[in-house]
Tab-separated table of C-alpha atoms in Angstrom:
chain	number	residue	atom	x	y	z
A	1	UNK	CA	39.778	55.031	-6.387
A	2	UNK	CA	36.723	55.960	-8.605
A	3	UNK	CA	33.393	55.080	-7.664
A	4	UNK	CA	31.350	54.014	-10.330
A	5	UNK	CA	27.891	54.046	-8.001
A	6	UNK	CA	27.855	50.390	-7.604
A	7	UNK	CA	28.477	48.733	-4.062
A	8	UNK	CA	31.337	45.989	-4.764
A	9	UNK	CA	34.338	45.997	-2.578
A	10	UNK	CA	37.036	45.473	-4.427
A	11	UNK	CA	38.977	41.888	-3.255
A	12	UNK	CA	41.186	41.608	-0.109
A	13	UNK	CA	43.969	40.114	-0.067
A	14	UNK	CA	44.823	37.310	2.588
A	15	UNK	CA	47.687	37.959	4.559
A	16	UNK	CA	48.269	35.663	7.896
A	17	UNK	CA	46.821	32.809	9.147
A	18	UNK	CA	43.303	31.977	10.486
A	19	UNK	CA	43.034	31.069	13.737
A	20	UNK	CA	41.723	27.720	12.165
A	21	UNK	CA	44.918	27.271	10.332
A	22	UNK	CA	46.838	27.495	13.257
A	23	UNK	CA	45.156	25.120	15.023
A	24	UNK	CA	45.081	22.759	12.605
A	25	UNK	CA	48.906	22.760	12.434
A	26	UNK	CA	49.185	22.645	15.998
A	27	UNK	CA	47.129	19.593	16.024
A	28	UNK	CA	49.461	18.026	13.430
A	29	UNK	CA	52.555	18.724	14.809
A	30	UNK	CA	51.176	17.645	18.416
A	31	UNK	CA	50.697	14.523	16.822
A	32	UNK	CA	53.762	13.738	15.052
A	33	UNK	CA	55.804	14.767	18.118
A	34	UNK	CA	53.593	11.888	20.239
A	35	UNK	CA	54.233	9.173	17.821
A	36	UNK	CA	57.943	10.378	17.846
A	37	UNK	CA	58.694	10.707	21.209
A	38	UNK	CA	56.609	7.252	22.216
A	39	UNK	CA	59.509	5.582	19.477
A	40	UNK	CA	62.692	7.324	21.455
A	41	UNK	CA	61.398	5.817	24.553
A	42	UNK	CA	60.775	2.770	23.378
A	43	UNK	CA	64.195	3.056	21.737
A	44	UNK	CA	65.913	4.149	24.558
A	45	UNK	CA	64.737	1.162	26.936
A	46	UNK	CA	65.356	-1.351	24.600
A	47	UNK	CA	68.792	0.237	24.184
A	48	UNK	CA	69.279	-0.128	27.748
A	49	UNK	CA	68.149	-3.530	28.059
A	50	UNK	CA	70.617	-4.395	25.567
A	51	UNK	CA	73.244	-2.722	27.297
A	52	UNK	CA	72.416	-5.056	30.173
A	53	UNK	CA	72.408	-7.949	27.969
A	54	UNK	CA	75.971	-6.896	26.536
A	55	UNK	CA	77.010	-6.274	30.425
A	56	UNK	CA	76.100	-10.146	30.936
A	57	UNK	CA	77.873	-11.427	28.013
A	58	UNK	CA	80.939	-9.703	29.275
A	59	UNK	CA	80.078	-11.181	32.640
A	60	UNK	CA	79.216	-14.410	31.558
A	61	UNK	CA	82.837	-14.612	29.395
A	62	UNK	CA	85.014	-13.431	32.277
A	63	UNK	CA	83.323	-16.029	34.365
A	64	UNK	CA	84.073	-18.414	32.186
A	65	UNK	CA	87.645	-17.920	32.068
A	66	UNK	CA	87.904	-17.675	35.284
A	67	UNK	CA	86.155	-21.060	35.803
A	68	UNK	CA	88.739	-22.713	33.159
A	69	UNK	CA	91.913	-21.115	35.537
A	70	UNK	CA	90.448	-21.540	38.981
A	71	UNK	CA	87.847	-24.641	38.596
A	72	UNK	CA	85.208	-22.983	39.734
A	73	UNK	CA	82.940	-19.482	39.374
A	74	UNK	CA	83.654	-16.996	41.364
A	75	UNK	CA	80.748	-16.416	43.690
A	76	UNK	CA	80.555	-15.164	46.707
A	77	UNK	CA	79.734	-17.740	49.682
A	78	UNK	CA	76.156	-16.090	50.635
A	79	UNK	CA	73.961	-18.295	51.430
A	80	UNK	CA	71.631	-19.503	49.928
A	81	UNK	CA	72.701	-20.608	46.748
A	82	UNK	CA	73.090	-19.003	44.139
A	83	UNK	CA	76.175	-16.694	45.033
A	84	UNK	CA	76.458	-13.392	44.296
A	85	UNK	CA	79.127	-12.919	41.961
A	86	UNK	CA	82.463	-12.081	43.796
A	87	UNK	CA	83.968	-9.225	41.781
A	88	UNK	CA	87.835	-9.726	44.712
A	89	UNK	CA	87.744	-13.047	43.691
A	90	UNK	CA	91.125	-13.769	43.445
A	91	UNK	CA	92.659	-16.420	40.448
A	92	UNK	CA	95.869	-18.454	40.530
A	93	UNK	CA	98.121	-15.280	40.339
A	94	UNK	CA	96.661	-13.420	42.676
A	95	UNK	CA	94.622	-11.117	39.917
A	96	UNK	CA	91.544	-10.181	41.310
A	97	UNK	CA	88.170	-10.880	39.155
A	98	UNK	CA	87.620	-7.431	37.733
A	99	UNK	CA	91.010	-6.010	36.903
A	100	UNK	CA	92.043	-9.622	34.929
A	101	UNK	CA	88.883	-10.665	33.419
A	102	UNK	CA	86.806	-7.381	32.948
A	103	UNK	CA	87.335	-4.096	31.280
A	104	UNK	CA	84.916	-2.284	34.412
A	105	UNK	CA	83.000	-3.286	36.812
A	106	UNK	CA	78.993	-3.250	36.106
A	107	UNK	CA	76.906	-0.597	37.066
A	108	UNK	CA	74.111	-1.259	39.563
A	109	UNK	CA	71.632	1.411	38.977
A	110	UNK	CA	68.650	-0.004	37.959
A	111	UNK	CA	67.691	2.772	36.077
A	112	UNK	CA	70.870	2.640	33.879
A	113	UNK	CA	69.286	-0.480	32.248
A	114	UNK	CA	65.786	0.636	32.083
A	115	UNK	CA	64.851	-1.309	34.658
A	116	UNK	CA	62.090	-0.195	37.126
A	117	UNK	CA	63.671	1.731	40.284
A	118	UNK	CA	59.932	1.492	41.627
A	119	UNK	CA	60.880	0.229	45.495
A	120	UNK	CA	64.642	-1.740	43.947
A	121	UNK	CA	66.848	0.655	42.522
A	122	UNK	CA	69.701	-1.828	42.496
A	123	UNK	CA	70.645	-4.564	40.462
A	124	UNK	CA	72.470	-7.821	41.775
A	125	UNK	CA	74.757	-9.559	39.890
A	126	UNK	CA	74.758	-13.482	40.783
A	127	UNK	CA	76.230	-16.860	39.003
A	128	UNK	CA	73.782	-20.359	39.378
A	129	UNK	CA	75.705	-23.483	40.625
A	130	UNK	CA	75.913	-24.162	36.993
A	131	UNK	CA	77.769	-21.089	36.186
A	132	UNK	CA	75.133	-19.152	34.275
A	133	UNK	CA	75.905	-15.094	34.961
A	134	UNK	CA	72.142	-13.298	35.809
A	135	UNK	CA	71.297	-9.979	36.761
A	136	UNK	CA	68.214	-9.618	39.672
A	137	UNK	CA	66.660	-6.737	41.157
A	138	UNK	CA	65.695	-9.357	44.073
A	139	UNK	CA	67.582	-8.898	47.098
A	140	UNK	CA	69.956	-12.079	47.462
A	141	UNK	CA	69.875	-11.913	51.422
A	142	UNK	CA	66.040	-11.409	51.399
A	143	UNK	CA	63.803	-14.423	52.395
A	144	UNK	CA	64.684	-17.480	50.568
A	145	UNK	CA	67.401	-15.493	48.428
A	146	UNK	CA	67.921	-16.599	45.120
A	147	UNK	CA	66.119	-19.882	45.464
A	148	UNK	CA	62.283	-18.966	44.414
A	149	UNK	CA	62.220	-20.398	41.082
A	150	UNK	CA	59.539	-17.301	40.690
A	151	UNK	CA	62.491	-14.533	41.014
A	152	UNK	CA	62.809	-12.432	37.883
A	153	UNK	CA	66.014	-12.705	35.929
A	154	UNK	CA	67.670	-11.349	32.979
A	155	UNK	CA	70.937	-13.459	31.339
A	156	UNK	CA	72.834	-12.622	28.358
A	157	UNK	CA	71.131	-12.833	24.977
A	158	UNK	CA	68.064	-11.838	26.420
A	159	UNK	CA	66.258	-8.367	26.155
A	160	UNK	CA	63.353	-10.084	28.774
A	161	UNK	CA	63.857	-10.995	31.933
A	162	UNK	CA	63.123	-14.758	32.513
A	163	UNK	CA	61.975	-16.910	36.136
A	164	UNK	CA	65.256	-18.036	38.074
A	165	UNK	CA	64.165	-21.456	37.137
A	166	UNK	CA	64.454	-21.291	33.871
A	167	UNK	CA	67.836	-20.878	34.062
A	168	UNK	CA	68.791	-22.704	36.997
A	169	UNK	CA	69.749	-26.453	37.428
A	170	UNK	CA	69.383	-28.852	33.784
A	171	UNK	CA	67.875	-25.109	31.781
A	172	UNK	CA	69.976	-22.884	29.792
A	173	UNK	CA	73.421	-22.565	28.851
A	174	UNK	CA	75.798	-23.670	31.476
A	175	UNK	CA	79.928	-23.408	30.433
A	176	UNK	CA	81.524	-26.374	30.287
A	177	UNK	CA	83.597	-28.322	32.840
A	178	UNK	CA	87.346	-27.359	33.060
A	179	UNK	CA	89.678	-29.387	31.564
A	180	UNK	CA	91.568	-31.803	34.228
């Protein structure tokens, strides 16, 4: 290169990134992947609240049937009422409740349905005296059982769970009577 005596420096060229650059892209993508992953959770539990819902309306159907062959749901004699639901219950041919009504038997897991696992990592499966299907993660044989109107429930249809009294007794959906 000739000098011509004066003191300019001839333009650099820029190649890389500043470490401000960077940053500033790290910062971005950071963000995007928060807002991403908090939707796939919130995805995901919904998606397993709905599987519990679609586990119910399976339930609930196969009780039903059962109630229009036998005359009455099959729930397990544990006292207090409401049973839990008796998955040997046998109908009119001898067919046991899961094998003639069901394609499988639900899972329990709590955690399977997004539920919490915090202290009840089970879920019970139980039918009211009216023959409404709920899920529970109360214990049926703990104080009082199933008969705190307070006990948190979840039933068919429903991504939330609901108080055992709102679908106990003259609330909710009951099937009908069997024809005599």
């Amino acid at each position: 290169m000739v000098s011509d005596g004066s003191n300019h420096c001839p333009p650099r060229s820029r190649n890389g990134f500043l470490a401000a650059d960077l940053l500033a892209v790290s910062v971005v993508l950071a963000l995007l992947a928060g807002i991403v992953a908090a939707n796939a959770t919130g995805g995901i539990l919904r998606a397993r609240r709905a599987s519990l819902s679609w586990t119910l309306d399976e339930l609930q159907a196969a009780c039903d049937v059962f109630r229009a062959v036998c005359g009455e749901a099959p729930a397990a004699p544990v006292p207090p009422r409401p049973g839990l639901l008796d998955f040997s219950a046998g109908d009119h041919d001898g067919k046991t409740f899961v094998p003639a009504y069901l394609r499988r038997r639900p899972a329990t897991a709590a955690r399977i349905y997004g539920l919490s696992a915090e202290g009840r990592a089970c879920v019970y499966f139980g039918v009211t005296p009216g023959g409404r299907v709920f899920a529970t993660q109360q214990q049926p044989d703990m104080p009082d059982g199933w008969t705190s109107l307070e006990h948190p429930v979840f039933v068919a249809g429903s991504l939330e769970g609901l108080s055992y009294g709102d679908i106990s007794g003259d609330h909710g959906h009951a099937p009908p009577s069997p024809p005599v």
